[in-house]
Tab-separated table of N, CA and C in Angstrom:
chain	number	residue	atom	x	y	z
A	12	MET	N	0.856	-1.174	0.000
A	12	MET	CA	0.000	0.000	0.000
A	12	MET	C	0.905	1.240	0.000
A	13	ASN	N	0.635	2.140	-0.938
A	13	ASN	CA	1.451	3.354	-0.993
A	13	ASN	C	0.941	4.383	0.027
A	14	ALA	N	1.673	5.468	0.170
A	14	ALA	CA	1.344	6.484	1.188
A	14	ALA	C	-0.044	7.075	0.978
A	15	TYR	N	-0.422	7.311	-0.279
A	15	TYR	CA	-1.741	7.871	-0.576
A	15	TYR	C	-2.838	6.897	-0.141
A	16	GLU	N	-2.686	5.623	-0.495
A	16	GLU	CA	-3.687	4.626	-0.123
A	16	GLU	C	-3.809	4.497	1.388
A	17	ALA	N	-2.677	4.528	2.079
A	17	ALA	CA	-2.688	4.440	3.539
A	17	ALA	C	-3.406	5.653	4.142
A	18	TYR	N	-3.129	6.823	3.607
A	18	TYR	CA	-3.781	8.051	4.080
A	18	TYR	C	-5.289	7.974	3.869
A	19	MET	N	-5.715	7.570	2.675
A	19	MET	CA	-7.143	7.499	2.369
A	19	MET	C	-7.840	6.439	3.231
A	20	LYS	N	-7.159	5.348	3.490
A	20	LYS	CA	-7.742	4.313	4.357
A	20	LYS	C	-7.967	4.874	5.763
A	21	GLU	N	-6.979	5.606	6.266
A	21	GLU	CA	-7.100	6.207	7.593
A	21	GLU	C	-8.214	7.253	7.629
A	22	ILE	N	-8.265	8.100	6.615
A	22	ILE	CA	-9.277	9.161	6.543
A	22	ILE	C	-10.685	8.573	6.425
A	23	SER	N	-10.833	7.507	5.650
A	23	SER	CA	-12.163	6.956	5.396
A	23	SER	C	-12.682	6.049	6.510
A	24	GLN	N	-11.821	5.642	7.428
A	24	GLN	CA	-12.260	4.691	8.470
A	24	GLN	C	-13.459	5.188	9.281
A	25	PRO	N	-13.481	6.449	9.746
A	25	PRO	CA	-14.676	6.904	10.483
A	25	PRO	C	-15.941	6.875	9.621
A	26	MET	N	-15.781	7.068	8.311
A	26	MET	CA	-16.928	7.039	7.399
A	26	MET	C	-17.455	5.612	7.257
A	27	ARG	N	-16.541	4.663	7.296
A	27	ARG	CA	-16.925	3.244	7.281
A	27	ARG	C	-17.604	2.884	8.600
A	28	ASP	N	-16.979	3.327	9.694
A	28	ASP	CA	-17.470	2.995	11.038
A	28	ASP	C	-18.881	3.526	11.282
A	29	GLU	N	-19.211	4.644	10.666
A	29	GLU	CA	-20.539	5.219	10.852
A	29	GLU	C	-21.618	4.215	10.430
A	30	LEU	N	-21.386	3.528	9.323
A	30	LEU	CA	-22.364	2.545	8.855
A	30	LEU	C	-22.217	1.201	9.555
A	31	THR	N	-20.999	0.720	9.712
A	31	THR	CA	-20.839	-0.582	10.370
A	31	THR	C	-21.304	-0.511	11.823
A	32	GLY	N	-21.121	0.638	12.458
A	32	GLY	CA	-21.596	0.833	13.818
A	32	GLY	C	-23.111	0.806	13.923
A	33	ALA	N	-23.780	1.065	12.800
A	33	ALA	CA	-25.245	1.040	12.759
A	33	ALA	C	-25.768	-0.317	12.288
A	34	GLY	N	-24.848	-1.279	12.113
A	34	GLY	CA	-25.280	-2.630	11.765
A	34	GLY	C	-25.091	-3.049	10.323
A	35	PHE	N	-24.482	-2.191	9.514
A	35	PHE	CA	-24.233	-2.540	8.115
A	35	PHE	C	-23.040	-3.486	8.021
A	36	THR	N	-23.137	-4.474	7.157
A	36	THR	CA	-22.033	-5.373	6.857
A	36	THR	C	-21.217	-4.742	5.750
A	37	GLU	N	-19.931	-4.560	6.001
A	37	GLU	CA	-19.058	-3.961	4.993
A	37	GLU	C	-18.512	-5.060	4.081
A	38	LEU	N	-18.668	-4.848	2.790
A	38	LEU	CA	-18.193	-5.788	1.779
A	38	LEU	C	-17.011	-5.133	1.078
A	39	VAL	N	-15.824	-5.725	1.200
A	39	VAL	CA	-14.623	-5.057	0.692
A	39	VAL	C	-13.973	-5.774	-0.488
A	40	THR	N	-14.469	-6.951	-0.848
A	40	THR	CA	-13.925	-7.673	-2.003
A	40	THR	C	-15.070	-8.113	-2.906
A	41	PRO	N	-14.778	-8.354	-4.174
A	41	PRO	CA	-15.820	-8.876	-5.067
A	41	PRO	C	-16.393	-10.207	-4.564
A	42	ASP	N	-15.550	-11.063	-4.009
A	42	ASP	CA	-16.028	-12.345	-3.482
A	42	ASP	C	-17.015	-12.147	-2.331
A	43	GLU	N	-16.748	-11.164	-1.470
A	43	GLU	CA	-17.682	-10.876	-0.375
A	43	GLU	C	-19.022	-10.400	-0.920
A	44	VAL	N	-18.986	-9.579	-1.974
A	44	VAL	CA	-20.229	-9.102	-2.606
A	44	VAL	C	-20.996	-10.287	-3.190
A	45	ASP	N	-20.308	-11.151	-3.935
A	45	ASP	CA	-20.968	-12.316	-4.530
A	45	ASP	C	-21.574	-13.219	-3.461
A	46	GLU	N	-20.825	-13.460	-2.398
A	46	GLU	CA	-21.309	-14.312	-1.306
A	46	GLU	C	-22.536	-13.686	-0.654
A	47	TYR	N	-22.495	-12.387	-0.419
A	47	TYR	CA	-23.624	-11.689	0.196
A	47	TYR	C	-24.866	-11.817	-0.693
A	48	ILE	N	-24.736	-11.466	-1.948
A	48	ILE	CA	-25.878	-11.478	-2.863
A	48	ILE	C	-26.449	-12.894	-3.006
A	49	SER	N	-25.584	-13.887	-3.083
A	49	SER	CA	-26.067	-15.256	-3.303
A	49	SER	C	-26.628	-15.909	-2.039
A	50	SER	N	-26.218	-15.449	-0.868
A	50	SER	CA	-26.634	-16.143	0.354
A	50	SER	C	-27.724	-15.443	1.145
A	51	VAL	N	-27.854	-14.132	0.993
A	51	VAL	CA	-28.821	-13.378	1.800
A	51	VAL	C	-30.213	-13.491	1.184
A	52	LYS	N	-31.147	-13.925	2.005
A	52	LYS	CA	-32.544	-14.038	1.569
A	52	LYS	C	-33.350	-12.922	2.221
A	53	GLY	N	-34.314	-12.418	1.479
A	53	GLY	CA	-35.133	-11.330	1.999
A	53	GLY	C	-34.659	-10.005	1.430
A	54	THR	N	-34.916	-8.947	2.182
A	54	THR	CA	-34.633	-7.598	1.696
A	54	THR	C	-33.337	-7.055	2.282
A	55	SER	N	-32.671	-6.220	1.497
A	55	SER	CA	-31.416	-5.581	1.915
A	55	SER	C	-31.418	-4.118	1.524
A	56	LEU	N	-30.848	-3.300	2.392
A	56	LEU	CA	-30.499	-1.929	2.033
A	56	LEU	C	-28.995	-1.944	1.798
A	57	VAL	N	-28.596	-1.548	0.598
A	57	VAL	CA	-27.182	-1.476	0.249
A	57	VAL	C	-26.830	-0.007	0.048
A	58	VAL	N	-25.834	0.473	0.792
A	58	VAL	CA	-25.373	1.853	0.658
A	58	VAL	C	-24.016	1.833	-0.036
A	59	ILE	N	-23.929	2.559	-1.144
A	59	ILE	CA	-22.638	2.772	-1.787
A	59	ILE	C	-22.100	4.061	-1.177
A	60	ASN	N	-21.170	3.886	-0.280
A	60	ASN	CA	-20.595	4.955	0.532
A	60	ASN	C	-19.528	5.701	-0.268
A	61	SER	N	-19.212	6.909	0.149
A	61	SER	CA	-18.111	7.664	-0.455
A	61	SER	C	-17.633	8.736	0.521
A	62	VAL	N	-16.520	9.392	0.162
A	62	VAL	CA	-15.946	10.409	1.040
A	62	VAL	C	-16.543	11.794	0.806
A	63	CYS	N	-17.424	11.947	-0.147
A	63	CYS	CA	-17.947	13.271	-0.478
A	63	CYS	C	-18.833	13.825	0.639
A	64	GLY	N	-19.045	15.103	0.589
A	64	GLY	CA	-19.852	15.780	1.597
A	64	GLY	C	-21.288	15.318	1.627
A	65	CYS	N	-21.862	14.986	0.467
A	65	CYS	CA	-23.268	14.563	0.489
A	65	CYS	C	-23.415	13.165	1.087
A	66	ALA	N	-22.359	12.361	1.071
A	66	ALA	CA	-22.406	11.073	1.781
A	66	ALA	C	-22.372	11.333	3.278
A	67	ALA	N	-21.502	12.233	3.696
A	67	ALA	CA	-21.323	12.521	5.124
A	67	ALA	C	-22.530	13.220	5.725
A	68	GLY	N	-23.029	14.227	5.032
A	68	GLY	CA	-24.094	15.043	5.605
A	68	GLY	C	-25.495	14.573	5.287
A	69	LEU	N	-25.624	13.701	4.271
A	69	LEU	CA	-26.959	13.309	3.828
A	69	LEU	C	-27.168	11.798	3.755
A	70	ALA	N	-26.369	11.110	2.959
A	70	ALA	CA	-26.625	9.685	2.687
A	70	ALA	C	-26.498	8.811	3.928
A	71	ARG	N	-25.346	8.882	4.597
A	71	ARG	CA	-25.169	8.024	5.777
A	71	ARG	C	-26.170	8.361	6.874
A	72	PRO	N	-26.347	9.645	7.233
A	72	PRO	CA	-27.342	9.952	8.274
A	72	PRO	C	-28.761	9.506	7.886
A	73	ALA	N	-29.133	9.665	6.622
A	73	ALA	CA	-30.478	9.265	6.184
A	73	ALA	C	-30.642	7.752	6.230
A	74	ALA	N	-29.634	7.023	5.772
A	74	ALA	CA	-29.719	5.558	5.799
A	74	ALA	C	-29.895	5.071	7.236
A	75	ILE	N	-29.112	5.619	8.138
A	75	ILE	CA	-29.181	5.200	9.547
A	75	ILE	C	-30.521	5.592	10.168
A	76	LYS	N	-30.956	6.815	9.934
A	76	LYS	CA	-32.227	7.284	10.509
A	76	LYS	C	-33.408	6.483	9.964
A	77	SER	N	-33.334	6.063	8.717
A	77	SER	CA	-34.436	5.302	8.120
A	77	SER	C	-34.661	3.970	8.826
A	78	LEU	N	-33.651	3.487	9.526
A	78	LEU	CA	-33.751	2.196	10.209
A	78	LEU	C	-34.570	2.283	11.490
A	79	GLU	N	-34.914	3.497	11.905
A	79	GLU	CA	-35.768	3.687	13.083
A	79	GLU	C	-37.220	3.344	12.764
A	80	ASN	N	-37.509	3.147	11.494
A	80	ASN	CA	-38.843	2.812	11.022
A	80	ASN	C	-39.215	1.393	11.471
A	81	GLU	N	-40.491	1.179	11.783
A	81	GLU	CA	-40.931	-0.158	12.195
A	81	GLU	C	-40.699	-1.173	11.081
A	82	LYS	N	-41.028	-0.800	9.864
A	82	LYS	CA	-40.785	-1.667	8.703
A	82	LYS	C	-39.446	-1.256	8.115
A	83	ARG	N	-38.554	-2.242	7.976
A	83	ARG	CA	-37.215	-1.952	7.472
A	83	ARG	C	-36.662	-3.210	6.812
A	84	PRO	N	-35.582	-3.076	6.051
A	84	PRO	CA	-35.013	-4.250	5.385
A	84	PRO	C	-34.487	-5.275	6.396
A	85	ASP	N	-34.426	-6.512	5.933
A	85	ASP	CA	-33.929	-7.605	6.769
A	85	ASP	C	-32.416	-7.525	6.972
A	86	HIS	N	-31.709	-7.012	5.977
A	86	HIS	CA	-30.248	-7.002	5.985
A	86	HIS	C	-29.727	-5.636	5.553
A	87	LEU	N	-28.496	-5.323	5.977
A	87	LEU	CA	-27.849	-4.047	5.659
A	87	LEU	C	-26.438	-4.333	5.166
A	88	ALA	N	-26.050	-3.693	4.066
A	88	ALA	CA	-24.697	-3.886	3.540
A	88	ALA	C	-24.188	-2.578	2.962
A	89	THR	N	-22.870	-2.482	2.854
A	89	THR	CA	-22.255	-1.298	2.277
A	89	THR	C	-20.967	-1.651	1.551
A	90	VAL	N	-20.718	-0.917	0.477
A	90	VAL	CA	-19.431	-0.934	-0.222
A	90	VAL	C	-18.956	0.509	-0.275
A	91	PHE	N	-17.644	0.691	-0.412
A	91	PHE	CA	-17.085	2.036	-0.361
A	91	PHE	C	-16.471	2.405	-1.709
A	92	ALA	N	-17.175	3.259	-2.447
A	92	ALA	CA	-16.692	3.721	-3.751
A	92	ALA	C	-15.410	4.516	-3.578
A	93	GLY	N	-14.477	4.323	-4.484
A	93	GLY	CA	-13.216	5.047	-4.425
A	93	GLY	C	-12.203	4.418	-3.498
A	94	GLN	N	-12.635	3.528	-2.633
A	94	GLN	CA	-11.743	2.853	-1.697
A	94	GLN	C	-11.652	1.367	-2.048
A	95	ASP	N	-12.778	0.702	-2.009
A	95	ASP	CA	-12.837	-0.723	-2.340
A	95	ASP	C	-13.421	-0.832	-3.750
A	96	ARG	N	-12.612	-0.436	-4.708
A	96	ARG	CA	-13.078	-0.274	-6.088
A	96	ARG	C	-13.647	-1.561	-6.689
A	97	GLU	N	-12.947	-2.670	-6.482
A	97	GLU	CA	-13.397	-3.926	-7.085
A	97	GLU	C	-14.716	-4.389	-6.475
A	98	ALA	N	-14.855	-4.246	-5.172
A	98	ALA	CA	-16.109	-4.627	-4.506
A	98	ALA	C	-17.254	-3.733	-4.986
A	99	THR	N	-16.977	-2.445	-5.115
A	99	THR	CA	-18.000	-1.511	-5.579
A	99	THR	C	-18.408	-1.831	-7.012
A	100	ALA	N	-17.441	-2.105	-7.853
A	100	ALA	CA	-17.736	-2.460	-9.250
A	100	ALA	C	-18.587	-3.726	-9.299
A	101	ARG	N	-18.258	-4.688	-8.453
A	101	ARG	CA	-19.025	-5.940	-8.444
A	101	ARG	C	-20.442	-5.680	-7.963
A	102	MET	N	-20.636	-4.868	-6.928
A	102	MET	CA	-21.989	-4.553	-6.469
A	102	MET	C	-22.759	-3.848	-7.568
A	103	ARG	N	-22.092	-2.963	-8.281
A	103	ARG	CA	-22.777	-2.249	-9.367
A	103	ARG	C	-23.209	-3.203	-10.474
A	104	ASP	N	-22.500	-4.318	-10.646
A	104	ASP	CA	-22.934	-5.336	-11.606
A	104	ASP	C	-24.326	-5.849	-11.242
A	105	TYR	N	-24.611	-5.935	-9.960
A	105	TYR	CA	-25.919	-6.403	-9.497
A	105	TYR	C	-26.990	-5.316	-9.584
A	106	LEU	N	-26.573	-4.082	-9.768
A	106	LEU	CA	-27.510	-2.958	-9.886
A	106	LEU	C	-27.733	-2.640	-11.361
A	107	GLU	N	-27.907	-3.667	-12.125
A	107	GLU	CA	-28.040	-3.563	-13.581
A	107	GLU	C	-29.169	-2.605	-13.958
A	108	GLY	N	-28.865	-1.745	-14.918
A	108	GLY	CA	-29.857	-0.785	-15.386
A	108	GLY	C	-29.776	0.562	-14.688
A	109	TYR	N	-28.920	0.671	-13.674
A	109	TYR	CA	-28.757	1.921	-12.945
A	109	TYR	C	-27.345	2.441	-13.162
A	110	GLU	N	-27.241	3.714	-13.485
A	110	GLU	CA	-25.936	4.332	-13.706
A	110	GLU	C	-25.123	4.323	-12.413
A	111	PRO	N	-23.812	4.084	-12.522
A	111	PRO	CA	-22.959	4.169	-11.325
A	111	PRO	C	-23.091	5.547	-10.685
A	112	SER	N	-23.239	5.557	-9.387
A	112	SER	CA	-23.507	6.789	-8.667
A	112	SER	C	-23.031	6.605	-7.230
A	113	SER	N	-22.296	7.578	-6.734
A	113	SER	CA	-21.909	7.499	-5.330
A	113	SER	C	-21.929	8.887	-4.711
A	114	PRO	N	-22.549	8.964	-3.540
A	114	PRO	CA	-23.204	7.867	-2.858
A	114	PRO	C	-24.509	7.496	-3.564
A	115	SER	N	-24.991	6.316	-3.247
A	115	SER	CA	-26.300	5.871	-3.706
A	115	SER	C	-26.783	4.778	-2.766
A	116	MET	N	-28.037	4.415	-2.907
A	116	MET	CA	-28.622	3.385	-2.058
A	116	MET	C	-29.542	2.534	-2.907
A	117	ALA	N	-29.571	1.254	-2.595
A	117	ALA	CA	-30.457	0.337	-3.298
A	117	ALA	C	-31.148	-0.562	-2.288
A	118	ILE	N	-32.394	-0.843	-2.567
A	118	ILE	CA	-33.117	-1.842	-1.790
A	118	ILE	C	-33.276	-3.042	-2.712
A	119	LEU	N	-32.776	-4.170	-2.233
A	119	LEU	CA	-32.831	-5.398	-3.009
A	119	LEU	C	-33.667	-6.439	-2.283
A	120	LYS	N	-34.287	-7.307	-3.048
A	120	LYS	CA	-34.964	-8.466	-2.474
A	120	LYS	C	-34.447	-9.679	-3.212
A	121	ASP	N	-33.818	-10.575	-2.477
A	121	ASP	CA	-33.216	-11.775	-3.059
A	121	ASP	C	-32.329	-11.411	-4.251
A	122	GLY	N	-31.564	-10.337	-4.113
A	122	GLY	CA	-30.602	-9.932	-5.126
A	122	GLY	C	-31.152	-9.076	-6.256
A	123	GLN	N	-32.445	-8.828	-6.281
A	123	GLN	CA	-33.070	-8.025	-7.338
A	123	GLN	C	-33.371	-6.613	-6.818
A	124	VAL	N	-33.049	-5.601	-7.627
A	124	VAL	CA	-33.267	-4.210	-7.212
A	124	VAL	C	-34.764	-3.884	-7.227
A	125	LEU	N	-35.260	-3.439	-6.071
A	125	LEU	CA	-36.643	-2.979	-5.960
A	125	LEU	C	-36.732	-1.460	-5.993
A	126	HIS	N	-35.693	-0.797	-5.494
A	126	HIS	CA	-35.706	0.668	-5.370
A	126	HIS	C	-34.261	1.148	-5.410
A	127	PHE	N	-34.031	2.256	-6.095
A	127	PHE	CA	-32.677	2.794	-6.199
A	127	PHE	C	-32.722	4.302	-5.997
A	128	ILE	N	-31.805	4.801	-5.191
A	128	ILE	CA	-31.691	6.244	-4.949
A	128	ILE	C	-30.306	6.683	-5.421
A	129	PRO	N	-30.240	7.361	-6.567
A	129	PRO	CA	-28.948	7.824	-7.080
A	129	PRO	C	-28.499	9.104	-6.377
A	130	ARG	N	-27.276	9.475	-6.627
A	130	ARG	CA	-26.707	10.673	-6.018
A	130	ARG	C	-27.585	11.904	-6.227
A	131	GLU	N	-28.174	12.036	-7.419
A	131	GLU	CA	-28.969	13.244	-7.684
A	131	GLU	C	-30.235	13.312	-6.830
A	132	HIS	N	-30.633	12.212	-6.204
A	132	HIS	CA	-31.766	12.239	-5.276
A	132	HIS	C	-31.292	12.289	-3.822
A	133	ILE	N	-29.975	12.495	-3.658
A	133	ILE	CA	-29.373	12.669	-2.334
A	133	ILE	C	-28.828	14.085	-2.215
A	134	GLU	N	-27.963	14.438	-3.151
A	134	GLU	CA	-27.336	15.760	-3.160
A	134	GLU	C	-28.413	16.839	-3.299
A	135	ASP	N	-28.293	17.905	-2.529
A	135	ASP	CA	-29.231	19.024	-2.551
A	135	ASP	C	-30.629	18.671	-2.039
A	136	HIS	N	-30.749	17.555	-1.315
A	136	HIS	CA	-32.001	17.188	-0.658
A	136	HIS	C	-31.759	17.208	0.845
A	137	GLU	N	-32.814	17.301	1.589
A	137	GLU	CA	-32.714	17.270	3.051
A	137	GLU	C	-32.673	15.816	3.527
A	138	VAL	N	-32.035	15.594	4.665
A	138	VAL	CA	-31.982	14.252	5.241
A	138	VAL	C	-33.394	13.676	5.358
A	139	GLU	N	-34.335	14.491	5.828
A	139	GLU	CA	-35.705	14.028	6.027
A	139	GLU	C	-36.336	13.557	4.719
A	140	GLU	N	-36.021	14.222	3.600
A	140	GLU	CA	-36.559	13.808	2.299
A	140	GLU	C	-36.014	12.440	1.892
A	141	ILE	N	-34.745	12.219	2.154
A	141	ILE	CA	-34.117	10.947	1.806
A	141	ILE	C	-34.666	9.842	2.706
A	142	VAL	N	-34.825	10.139	3.984
A	142	VAL	CA	-35.427	9.170	4.907
A	142	VAL	C	-36.831	8.811	4.427
A	143	GLU	N	-37.599	9.806	4.038
A	143	GLU	CA	-38.961	9.556	3.548
A	143	GLU	C	-38.935	8.694	2.288
A	144	ASN	N	-38.003	8.966	1.385
A	144	ASN	CA	-37.841	8.165	0.175
A	144	ASN	C	-37.612	6.700	0.563
A	145	LEU	N	-36.703	6.468	1.512
A	145	LEU	CA	-36.398	5.106	1.949
A	145	LEU	C	-37.576	4.465	2.667
A	146	THR	N	-38.168	5.167	3.615
A	146	THR	CA	-39.224	4.566	4.414
A	146	THR	C	-40.464	4.284	3.553
A	147	ASN	N	-40.739	5.119	2.572
A	147	ASN	CA	-41.842	4.826	1.649
A	147	ASN	C	-41.561	3.536	0.885
A	148	ALA	N	-40.305	3.328	0.497
A	148	ALA	CA	-39.927	2.084	-0.190
A	148	ALA	C	-40.024	0.895	0.770
A	149	TYR	N	-39.647	1.072	2.031
A	149	TYR	CA	-39.748	-0.016	3.012
A	149	TYR	C	-41.198	-0.472	3.178
A	150	GLU	N	-42.109	0.490	3.146
A	150	GLU	CA	-43.540	0.156	3.336
A	150	GLU	C	-44.057	-0.754	2.235
A	151	LYS	N	-43.408	-0.759	1.089
A	151	LYS	CA	-43.830	-1.585	-0.048
A	151	LYS	C	-43.167	-2.961	-0.038
A	152	LEU	N	-42.281	-3.203	0.923
A	152	LEU	CA	-41.568	-4.487	0.967
A	152	LEU	C	-42.485	-5.631	1.366
């Protein structure tokens, strides 16, 4: 690992911890993504995390707050765009039909996308709007 990679890993750790501390499973390799998608039954919220300000101020807080809802996904997972590139690319393979976007969020059921929130529906929106977007999707699960 070069100095830049080591620095970015150190800088991004609190951003990772924010989601893993809330119960998200972090997937850091393509094999972990494949294993997760093939083995998890039921519904999942997948957050494609990033170091940008809209991930910090909007996406992560909204994803976590949405879990306070009575109806919520069975499983939680995250990949980190720009950090775990191969894992993120592999997760995006499962989000077929949706443009790569980070941060973004997807609700999957048995590996199939039911709902997708791209960056443009995160950036310049309020946390409460994003939470409402997620919780409305949870109600349809």
